[in-house]
Amino acid sequence: MPPSTPPDSGKALESARAALTDATARFAFSATPRLDAELLLAHALGITRERMLLTLADHAAPPAFAALVERRARYEPVAYITGARAFWTIDLDVAPGVLVPRADSETLIEAAVAHFNGTAGPGRVLDLGTGSGALLLAALDQWPQASGVGLDASPAALAIARDNAARIAPGRATIAAGGWDGTGEAFDLILCNPPYIAADAALSPEVAEYEPASALFAGPEGLDDYRAIAPVLGRQIAPGGVACIEIGYDQGESAATLFRAAGLAVALRRDLAGRDRCLVVTP
Protein backbone atom coordinates (compact mmCIF):
# COMPACT_ATOMS: atom_id res chain seq x y z
CA MET A 1 0.00 0.00 0.00
CA PRO A 2 1.25 3.53 -0.69
CA PRO A 3 2.14 5.60 2.36
CA SER A 4 -0.78 7.46 3.83
CA THR A 5 -1.00 11.22 3.29
CA PRO A 6 -1.29 13.35 6.42
CA PRO A 7 -4.64 15.10 6.65
CA ASP A 8 -4.76 18.51 4.99
CA SER A 9 -1.12 18.27 3.84
CA GLY A 10 -2.13 19.20 0.31
CA LYS A 11 -4.03 22.21 1.59
CA ALA A 12 -1.05 23.36 3.65
CA LEU A 13 1.29 22.92 0.70
CA GLU A 14 -1.02 24.86 -1.59
CA SER A 15 -1.38 27.63 1.00
CA ALA A 16 2.35 28.08 1.54
CA ARG A 17 3.20 27.92 -2.13
CA ALA A 18 0.34 30.22 -3.09
CA ALA A 19 1.45 32.74 -0.46
CA LEU A 20 5.01 32.68 -1.79
CA THR A 21 3.79 33.06 -5.37
CA ASP A 22 1.57 36.01 -4.49
CA ALA A 23 4.30 37.72 -2.50
CA THR A 24 6.84 37.18 -5.28
CA ALA A 25 4.51 38.90 -7.74
CA ARG A 26 4.15 41.89 -5.42
CA PHE A 27 7.92 42.22 -5.10
CA ALA A 28 8.53 42.71 -8.82
CA PHE A 29 10.48 45.89 -8.01
CA SER A 30 13.15 43.80 -6.26
CA ALA A 31 16.14 42.17 -7.94
CA THR A 32 15.39 39.03 -5.87
CA PRO A 33 11.59 38.83 -5.46
CA ARG A 34 11.34 35.09 -4.78
CA LEU A 35 14.20 35.13 -2.30
CA ASP A 36 12.60 38.08 -0.50
CA ALA A 37 9.33 36.18 -0.18
CA GLU A 38 11.07 33.05 1.09
CA LEU A 39 13.07 34.95 3.70
CA LEU A 40 9.95 36.67 4.99
CA LEU A 41 7.93 33.45 5.16
CA ALA A 42 10.73 31.69 7.01
CA HIS A 43 10.92 34.63 9.41
CA ALA A 44 7.17 34.49 10.01
CA LEU A 45 7.44 30.76 10.71
CA GLY A 46 10.42 31.24 13.03
CA ILE A 47 12.66 28.81 11.13
CA THR A 48 15.53 29.06 8.66
CA ARG A 49 14.82 29.49 4.97
CA GLU A 50 16.51 26.17 4.27
CA ARG A 51 14.28 24.33 6.73
CA MET A 52 11.21 26.10 5.41
CA LEU A 53 11.95 25.00 1.85
CA LEU A 54 12.52 21.41 2.95
CA THR A 55 9.33 21.27 5.02
CA LEU A 56 7.04 23.46 2.96
CA ALA A 57 4.35 20.76 2.95
CA ASP A 58 4.15 20.94 6.73
CA HIS A 59 3.35 24.63 6.94
CA ALA A 60 0.56 26.97 6.05
CA ALA A 61 1.52 30.62 5.76
CA PRO A 62 0.95 32.16 9.22
CA PRO A 63 -1.16 35.31 9.56
CA ALA A 64 1.97 37.35 10.42
CA PHE A 65 3.30 36.75 6.90
CA ALA A 66 0.74 39.10 5.33
CA ALA A 67 1.95 42.01 7.46
CA LEU A 68 5.56 41.34 6.48
CA VAL A 69 4.58 41.27 2.81
CA GLU A 70 2.86 44.64 3.18
CA ARG A 71 6.01 46.16 4.68
CA ARG A 72 8.18 44.81 1.86
CA ALA A 73 5.65 46.01 -0.73
CA ARG A 74 6.29 49.51 0.65
CA TYR A 75 9.97 48.97 -0.24
CA GLU A 76 11.22 48.41 3.30
CA PRO A 77 14.46 46.36 3.07
CA VAL A 78 14.08 42.69 3.98
CA ALA A 79 16.99 42.98 6.41
CA TYR A 80 15.15 45.65 8.40
CA ILE A 81 11.99 43.54 8.48
CA THR A 82 13.72 40.36 9.64
CA GLY A 83 16.43 42.10 11.65
CA ALA A 84 19.12 39.94 10.09
CA ARG A 85 21.47 39.72 7.11
CA ALA A 86 23.89 37.01 6.02
CA PHE A 87 27.35 38.27 5.03
CA TRP A 88 30.41 36.20 4.09
CA THR A 89 30.38 33.40 6.72
CA ILE A 90 28.46 35.25 9.43
CA ASP A 91 24.89 36.29 10.23
CA LEU A 92 24.49 39.89 11.37
CA ASP A 93 21.80 41.68 13.32
CA VAL A 94 20.65 44.68 11.27
CA ALA A 95 18.24 47.52 12.05
CA PRO A 96 17.22 50.94 10.72
CA GLY A 97 20.01 53.45 11.20
CA VAL A 98 22.70 51.15 9.83
CA LEU A 99 23.55 50.38 6.20
CA VAL A 100 22.35 46.98 5.03
CA PRO A 101 25.45 44.87 4.16
CA ARG A 102 25.66 43.98 0.47
CA ALA A 103 27.18 40.95 -1.20
CA ASP A 104 29.30 43.36 -3.29
CA SER A 105 31.17 44.31 -0.12
CA GLU A 106 32.39 40.73 0.23
CA THR A 107 34.80 41.68 -2.58
CA LEU A 108 36.87 43.46 0.10
CA ILE A 109 37.23 40.24 2.13
CA GLU A 110 38.13 38.33 -1.04
CA ALA A 111 40.85 40.91 -1.77
CA ALA A 112 42.21 40.58 1.77
CA VAL A 113 42.25 36.78 1.54
CA ALA A 114 44.22 37.04 -1.71
CA HIS A 115 46.71 39.49 -0.16
CA PHE A 116 47.41 37.27 2.85
CA ASN A 117 47.38 33.98 0.92
CA GLY A 118 50.22 31.75 2.09
CA THR A 119 50.70 33.65 5.35
CA ALA A 120 49.26 33.39 8.84
CA GLY A 121 46.97 36.27 7.96
CA PRO A 122 46.53 39.63 9.65
CA GLY A 123 47.01 39.96 13.37
CA ARG A 124 45.21 43.29 13.72
CA VAL A 125 42.25 44.50 11.66
CA LEU A 126 40.69 47.97 11.44
CA ASP A 127 37.27 48.66 9.96
CA LEU A 128 36.75 52.36 9.20
CA GLY A 129 33.05 53.22 9.16
CA THR A 130 32.11 49.81 10.52
CA GLY A 131 28.31 50.16 10.35
CA SER A 132 26.89 46.82 11.49
CA GLY A 133 30.44 45.50 11.95
CA ALA A 134 30.10 43.39 8.81
CA LEU A 135 33.59 43.74 7.37
CA LEU A 136 35.44 43.57 10.69
CA LEU A 137 33.53 40.56 11.96
CA ALA A 138 33.78 38.72 8.63
CA ALA A 139 37.55 39.21 8.76
CA LEU A 140 37.77 38.01 12.35
CA ASP A 141 35.72 34.95 11.42
CA GLN A 142 38.08 34.33 8.50
CA TRP A 143 41.19 34.66 10.70
CA PRO A 144 40.36 33.33 14.20
CA GLN A 145 43.72 34.41 15.58
CA ALA A 146 43.12 38.07 14.70
CA SER A 147 41.63 40.88 16.74
CA GLY A 148 40.43 44.26 15.61
CA VAL A 149 38.71 47.60 15.97
CA GLY A 150 35.59 48.94 14.29
CA LEU A 151 35.10 52.72 14.20
CA ASP A 152 31.96 54.66 13.33
CA ALA A 153 30.52 58.11 13.97
CA SER A 154 26.91 56.92 14.20
CA PRO A 155 25.55 56.01 17.67
CA ALA A 156 22.93 53.75 16.06
CA ALA A 157 25.59 51.86 14.10
CA LEU A 158 27.85 51.55 17.14
CA ALA A 159 25.06 49.98 19.20
CA ILE A 160 24.32 47.38 16.52
CA ALA A 161 28.00 46.67 15.85
CA ARG A 162 28.69 46.13 19.56
CA ASP A 163 25.86 43.60 19.80
CA ASN A 164 27.14 41.77 16.73
CA ALA A 165 30.72 41.82 18.01
CA ALA A 166 29.73 40.41 21.40
CA ARG A 167 27.94 37.53 19.69
CA ILE A 168 30.30 36.77 16.78
CA ALA A 169 33.77 37.64 18.09
CA PRO A 170 33.57 37.99 21.87
CA GLY A 171 36.72 39.48 23.35
CA ARG A 172 38.33 40.02 19.94
CA ALA A 173 36.55 43.10 18.57
CA THR A 174 36.46 46.62 19.99
CA ILE A 175 33.76 48.93 18.66
CA ALA A 176 34.34 52.63 19.27
CA ALA A 177 33.38 56.08 18.07
CA GLY A 178 35.87 57.42 15.57
CA GLY A 179 36.60 58.67 12.08
CA TRP A 180 38.82 58.15 9.06
CA ASP A 181 42.02 59.02 10.95
CA GLY A 182 41.82 55.76 12.91
CA THR A 183 43.20 55.06 16.36
CA GLY A 184 46.86 56.01 16.04
CA GLU A 185 47.78 52.31 15.66
CA ALA A 186 49.02 50.72 12.43
CA PHE A 187 47.02 47.68 11.32
CA ASP A 188 47.81 44.69 9.13
CA LEU A 189 44.43 44.93 7.41
CA ILE A 190 42.22 47.97 6.98
CA LEU A 191 38.72 47.58 5.59
CA CYS A 192 36.51 50.49 4.64
CA ASN A 193 33.16 50.92 2.93
CA PRO A 194 32.71 54.71 3.03
CA PRO A 195 29.85 56.74 1.57
CA TYR A 196 30.46 57.04 -2.17
CA ILE A 197 27.18 57.97 -3.85
CA ALA A 198 26.89 61.31 -5.64
CA ALA A 199 24.46 63.69 -3.93
CA ASP A 200 22.10 63.90 -6.91
CA ALA A 201 22.15 60.18 -7.79
CA ALA A 202 18.79 58.48 -8.31
CA LEU A 203 18.33 55.61 -5.85
CA SER A 204 15.66 52.96 -5.47
CA PRO A 205 13.00 53.75 -2.84
CA GLU A 206 14.20 50.93 -0.57
CA VAL A 207 17.56 52.69 -0.30
CA ALA A 208 16.55 56.35 -0.50
CA GLU A 209 13.61 56.10 1.88
CA TYR A 210 15.01 53.71 4.48
CA GLU A 211 18.80 53.59 4.70
CA PRO A 212 20.82 56.32 6.46
CA ALA A 213 21.89 59.13 4.13
CA SER A 214 25.07 59.64 6.14
CA ALA A 215 26.25 56.18 5.05
CA LEU A 216 25.39 56.77 1.40
CA PHE A 217 26.18 60.23 0.06
CA ALA A 218 29.61 61.82 -0.38
CA GLY A 219 29.31 65.12 -2.19
CA PRO A 220 28.64 66.07 -5.81
CA GLU A 221 30.86 63.31 -7.28
CA GLY A 222 30.66 60.78 -4.46
CA LEU A 223 34.36 61.33 -3.76
CA ASP A 224 34.38 63.56 -0.67
CA ASP A 225 35.12 60.80 1.81
CA TYR A 226 37.91 59.36 -0.35
CA ARG A 227 39.49 62.82 -0.32
CA ALA A 228 39.44 62.72 3.47
CA ILE A 229 40.67 59.12 3.76
CA ALA A 230 43.55 59.15 1.26
CA PRO A 231 45.89 61.57 3.10
CA VAL A 232 45.58 59.76 6.46
CA LEU A 233 45.47 56.15 5.32
CA GLY A 234 49.15 55.37 4.69
CA ARG A 235 50.29 55.80 8.27
CA GLN A 236 47.58 53.42 9.46
CA ILE A 237 48.85 50.47 7.37
CA ALA A 238 51.50 48.30 9.06
CA PRO A 239 54.49 46.99 7.05
CA GLY A 240 53.29 44.18 4.79
CA GLY A 241 49.71 45.26 5.36
CA VAL A 242 46.92 46.29 3.03
CA ALA A 243 43.83 48.47 2.93
CA CYS A 244 40.77 47.31 0.99
CA ILE A 245 38.46 50.21 0.19
CA GLU A 246 35.04 49.85 -1.45
CA ILE A 247 34.21 52.07 -4.42
CA GLY A 248 31.31 52.63 -6.75
CA TYR A 249 31.38 50.68 -10.02
CA ASP A 250 32.31 53.82 -11.99
CA GLN A 251 34.89 55.24 -9.56
CA GLY A 252 37.84 52.98 -10.29
CA GLU A 253 40.06 55.67 -11.77
CA SER A 254 38.67 58.76 -10.03
CA ALA A 255 39.01 57.26 -6.53
CA ALA A 256 42.31 55.50 -7.24
CA THR A 257 43.86 58.79 -8.40
CA LEU A 258 43.28 60.30 -4.96
CA PHE A 259 45.14 57.50 -3.20
CA ARG A 260 47.98 57.48 -5.71
CA ALA A 261 48.36 61.23 -5.17
CA ALA A 262 48.91 60.44 -1.49
CA GLY A 263 51.87 58.23 -2.43
CA LEU A 264 50.07 54.90 -2.13
CA ALA A 265 50.09 51.95 -4.54
CA VAL A 266 46.64 51.01 -5.81
CA ALA A 267 45.24 47.98 -7.62
CA LEU A 268 41.62 47.44 -8.64
CA ARG A 269 39.57 44.36 -7.81
CA ARG A 270 36.24 43.57 -9.45
CA ASP A 271 33.12 42.08 -7.93
CA LEU A 272 31.34 38.96 -9.18
CA ALA A 273 29.49 41.02 -11.79
CA GLY A 274 32.82 42.16 -13.26
CA ARG A 275 32.51 45.75 -12.02
CA ASP A 276 35.26 47.72 -10.28
CA ARG A 277 34.46 47.40 -6.57
CA CYS A 278 37.58 47.52 -4.41
CA LEU A 279 40.78 49.55 -4.22
CA VAL A 280 43.61 47.35 -2.89
CA VAL A 281 45.95 49.91 -1.33
CA THR A 282 49.49 49.36 -0.04
CA PRO A 283 52.16 51.84 1.17
Coordinates of C-alpha atoms in Angstrom, one line a residue:
M1 CA 0.0 0.0 0.0
P2 CA 1.2 3.5 -0.7
P3 CA 2.1 5.6 2.4
S4 CA -0.8 7.5 3.8
T5 CA -1.0 11.2 3.3
P6 CA -1.3 13.3 6.4
P7 CA -4.6 15.1 6.7
D8 CA -4.8 18.5 5.0
S9 CA -1.1 18.3 3.8
G10 CA -2.1 19.2 0.3
K11 CA -4.0 22.2 1.6
A12 CA -1.0 23.4 3.7
L13 CA 1.3 22.9 0.7
E14 CA -1.0 24.9 -1.6
S15 CA -1.4 27.6 1.0
A16 CA 2.4 28.1 1.5
R17 CA 3.2 27.9 -2.1
A18 CA 0.3 30.2 -3.1
A19 CA 1.5 32.7 -0.5
L20 CA 5.0 32.7 -1.8
T21 CA 3.8 33.1 -5.4
D22 CA 1.6 36.0 -4.5
A23 CA 4.3 37.7 -2.5
T24 CA 6.8 37.2 -5.3
A25 CA 4.5 38.9 -7.7
R26 CA 4.1 41.9 -5.4
F27 CA 7.9 42.2 -5.1
A28 CA 8.5 42.7 -8.8
F29 CA 10.5 45.9 -8.0
S30 CA 13.2 43.8 -6.3
A31 CA 16.1 42.2 -7.9
T32 CA 15.4 39.0 -5.9
P33 CA 11.6 38.8 -5.5
R34 CA 11.3 35.1 -4.8
L35 CA 14.2 35.1 -2.3
D36 CA 12.6 38.1 -0.5
A37 CA 9.3 36.2 -0.2
E38 CA 11.1 33.0 1.1
L39 CA 13.1 34.9 3.7
L40 CA 9.9 36.7 5.0
L41 CA 7.9 33.4 5.2
A42 CA 10.7 31.7 7.0
H43 CA 10.9 34.6 9.4
A44 CA 7.2 34.5 10.0
L45 CA 7.4 30.8 10.7
G46 CA 10.4 31.2 13.0
I47 CA 12.7 28.8 11.1
T48 CA 15.5 29.1 8.7
R49 CA 14.8 29.5 5.0
E50 CA 16.5 26.2 4.3
R51 CA 14.3 24.3 6.7
M52 CA 11.2 26.1 5.4
L53 CA 11.9 25.0 1.9
L54 CA 12.5 21.4 3.0
T55 CA 9.3 21.3 5.0
L56 CA 7.0 23.5 3.0
A57 CA 4.4 20.8 2.9
D58 CA 4.2 20.9 6.7
H59 CA 3.3 24.6 6.9
A60 CA 0.6 27.0 6.0
A61 CA 1.5 30.6 5.8
P62 CA 1.0 32.2 9.2
P63 CA -1.2 35.3 9.6
A64 CA 2.0 37.4 10.4
F65 CA 3.3 36.8 6.9
A66 CA 0.7 39.1 5.3
A67 CA 2.0 42.0 7.5
L68 CA 5.6 41.3 6.5
V69 CA 4.6 41.3 2.8
E70 CA 2.9 44.6 3.2
R71 CA 6.0 46.2 4.7
R72 CA 8.2 44.8 1.9
A73 CA 5.7 46.0 -0.7
R74 CA 6.3 49.5 0.7
Y75 CA 10.0 49.0 -0.2
E76 CA 11.2 48.4 3.3
P77 CA 14.5 46.4 3.1
V78 CA 14.1 42.7 4.0
A79 CA 17.0 43.0 6.4
Y80 CA 15.2 45.7 8.4
I81 CA 12.0 43.5 8.5
T82 CA 13.7 40.4 9.6
G83 CA 16.4 42.1 11.7
A84 CA 19.1 39.9 10.1
R85 CA 21.5 39.7 7.1
A86 CA 23.9 37.0 6.0
F87 CA 27.3 38.3 5.0
W88 CA 30.4 36.2 4.1
T89 CA 30.4 33.4 6.7
I90 CA 28.5 35.3 9.4
D91 CA 24.9 36.3 10.2
L92 CA 24.5 39.9 11.4
D93 CA 21.8 41.7 13.3
V94 CA 20.6 44.7 11.3
A95 CA 18.2 47.5 12.1
P96 CA 17.2 50.9 10.7
G97 CA 20.0 53.5 11.2
V98 CA 22.7 51.2 9.8
L99 CA 23.5 50.4 6.2
V100 CA 22.3 47.0 5.0
P101 CA 25.4 44.9 4.2
R102 CA 25.7 44.0 0.5
A103 CA 27.2 41.0 -1.2
D104 CA 29.3 43.4 -3.3
S105 CA 31.2 44.3 -0.1
E106 CA 32.4 40.7 0.2
T107 CA 34.8 41.7 -2.6
L108 CA 36.9 43.5 0.1
I109 CA 37.2 40.2 2.1
E110 CA 38.1 38.3 -1.0
A111 CA 40.8 40.9 -1.8
A112 CA 42.2 40.6 1.8
V113 CA 42.2 36.8 1.5
A114 CA 44.2 37.0 -1.7
H115 CA 46.7 39.5 -0.2
F116 CA 47.4 37.3 2.8
N117 CA 47.4 34.0 0.9
G118 CA 50.2 31.7 2.1
T119 CA 50.7 33.6 5.3
A120 CA 49.3 33.4 8.8
G121 CA 47.0 36.3 8.0
P122 CA 46.5 39.6 9.7
G123 CA 47.0 40.0 13.4
R124 CA 45.2 43.3 13.7
V125 CA 42.3 44.5 11.7
L126 CA 40.7 48.0 11.4
D127 CA 37.3 48.7 10.0
L128 CA 36.8 52.4 9.2
G129 CA 33.0 53.2 9.2
T130 CA 32.1 49.8 10.5
G131 CA 28.3 50.2 10.4
S132 CA 26.9 46.8 11.5
G133 CA 30.4 45.5 11.9
A134 CA 30.1 43.4 8.8
L135 CA 33.6 43.7 7.4
L136 CA 35.4 43.6 10.7
L137 CA 33.5 40.6 12.0
A138 CA 33.8 38.7 8.6
A139 CA 37.6 39.2 8.8
L140 CA 37.8 38.0 12.3
D141 CA 35.7 34.9 11.4
Q142 CA 38.1 34.3 8.5
W143 CA 41.2 34.7 10.7
P144 CA 40.4 33.3 14.2
Q145 CA 43.7 34.4 15.6
A146 CA 43.1 38.1 14.7
S147 CA 41.6 40.9 16.7
G148 CA 40.4 44.3 15.6
V149 CA 38.7 47.6 16.0
G150 CA 35.6 48.9 14.3
L151 CA 35.1 52.7 14.2
D152 CA 32.0 54.7 13.3
A153 CA 30.5 58.1 14.0
S154 CA 26.9 56.9 14.2
P155 CA 25.5 56.0 17.7
A156 CA 22.9 53.8 16.1
A157 CA 25.6 51.9 14.1
L158 CA 27.8 51.6 17.1
A159 CA 25.1 50.0 19.2
I160 CA 24.3 47.4 16.5
A161 CA 28.0 46.7 15.9
R162 CA 28.7 46.1 19.6
D163 CA 25.9 43.6 19.8
N164 CA 27.1 41.8 16.7
A165 CA 30.7 41.8 18.0
A166 CA 29.7 40.4 21.4
R167 CA 27.9 37.5 19.7
I168 CA 30.3 36.8 16.8
A169 CA 33.8 37.6 18.1
P170 CA 33.6 38.0 21.9
G171 CA 36.7 39.5 23.3
R172 CA 38.3 40.0 19.9
A173 CA 36.5 43.1 18.6
T174 CA 36.5 46.6 20.0
I175 CA 33.8 48.9 18.7
A176 CA 34.3 52.6 19.3
A177 CA 33.4 56.1 18.1
G178 CA 35.9 57.4 15.6
G179 CA 36.6 58.7 12.1
W180 CA 38.8 58.2 9.1
D181 CA 42.0 59.0 11.0
G182 CA 41.8 55.8 12.9
T183 CA 43.2 55.1 16.4
G184 CA 46.9 56.0 16.0
E185 CA 47.8 52.3 15.7
A186 CA 49.0 50.7 12.4
F187 CA 47.0 47.7 11.3
D188 CA 47.8 44.7 9.1
L189 CA 44.4 44.9 7.4
I190 CA 42.2 48.0 7.0
L191 CA 38.7 47.6 5.6
C192 CA 36.5 50.5 4.6
N193 CA 33.2 50.9 2.9
P194 CA 32.7 54.7 3.0
P195 CA 29.9 56.7 1.6
Y196 CA 30.5 57.0 -2.2
I197 CA 27.2 58.0 -3.9
A198 CA 26.9 61.3 -5.6
A199 CA 24.5 63.7 -3.9
D200 CA 22.1 63.9 -6.9
A201 CA 22.1 60.2 -7.8
A202 CA 18.8 58.5 -8.3
L203 CA 18.3 55.6 -5.9
S204 CA 15.7 53.0 -5.5
P205 CA 13.0 53.8 -2.8
E206 CA 14.2 50.9 -0.6
V207 CA 17.6 52.7 -0.3
A208 CA 16.6 56.3 -0.5
E209 CA 13.6 56.1 1.9
Y210 CA 15.0 53.7 4.5
E211 CA 18.8 53.6 4.7
P212 CA 20.8 56.3 6.5
A213 CA 21.9 59.1 4.1
S214 CA 25.1 59.6 6.1
A215 CA 26.2 56.2 5.0
L216 CA 25.4 56.8 1.4
F217 CA 26.2 60.2 0.1
A218 CA 29.6 61.8 -0.4
G219 CA 29.3 65.1 -2.2
P220 CA 28.6 66.1 -5.8
E221 CA 30.9 63.3 -7.3
G222 CA 30.7 60.8 -4.5
L223 CA 34.4 61.3 -3.8
D224 CA 34.4 63.6 -0.7
D225 CA 35.1 60.8 1.8
Y226 CA 37.9 59.4 -0.4
R227 CA 39.5 62.8 -0.3
A228 CA 39.4 62.7 3.5
I229 CA 40.7 59.1 3.8
A230 CA 43.5 59.1 1.3
P231 CA 45.9 61.6 3.1
V232 CA 45.6 59.8 6.5
L233 CA 45.5 56.1 5.3
G234 CA 49.2 55.4 4.7
R235 CA 50.3 55.8 8.3
Q236 CA 47.6 53.4 9.5
I237 CA 48.9 50.5 7.4
A238 CA 51.5 48.3 9.1
P239 CA 54.5 47.0 7.0
G240 CA 53.3 44.2 4.8
G241 CA 49.7 45.3 5.4
V242 CA 46.9 46.3 3.0
A243 CA 43.8 48.5 2.9
C244 CA 40.8 47.3 1.0
I245 CA 38.5 50.2 0.2
E246 CA 35.0 49.8 -1.5
I247 CA 34.2 52.1 -4.4
G248 CA 31.3 52.6 -6.8
Y249 CA 31.4 50.7 -10.0
D250 CA 32.3 53.8 -12.0
Q251 CA 34.9 55.2 -9.6
G252 CA 37.8 53.0 -10.3
E253 CA 40.1 55.7 -11.8
S254 CA 38.7 58.8 -10.0
A255 CA 39.0 57.3 -6.5
A256 CA 42.3 55.5 -7.2
T257 CA 43.9 58.8 -8.4
L258 CA 43.3 60.3 -5.0
F259 CA 45.1 57.5 -3.2
R260 CA 48.0 57.5 -5.7
A261 CA 48.4 61.2 -5.2
A262 CA 48.9 60.4 -1.5
G263 CA 51.9 58.2 -2.4
L264 CA 50.1 54.9 -2.1
A265 CA 50.1 52.0 -4.5
V266 CA 46.6 51.0 -5.8
A267 CA 45.2 48.0 -7.6
L268 CA 41.6 47.4 -8.6
R269 CA 39.6 44.4 -7.8
R270 CA 36.2 43.6 -9.4
D271 CA 33.1 42.1 -7.9
L272 CA 31.3 39.0 -9.2
A273 CA 29.5 41.0 -11.8
G274 CA 32.8 42.2 -13.3
R275 CA 32.5 45.8 -12.0
D276 CA 35.3 47.7 -10.3
R277 CA 34.5 47.4 -6.6
C278 CA 37.6 47.5 -4.4
L279 CA 40.8 49.5 -4.2
V280 CA 43.6 47.4 -2.9
V281 CA 46.0 49.9 -1.3
T282 CA 49.5 49.4 0.0
P283 CA 52.2 51.8 1.2

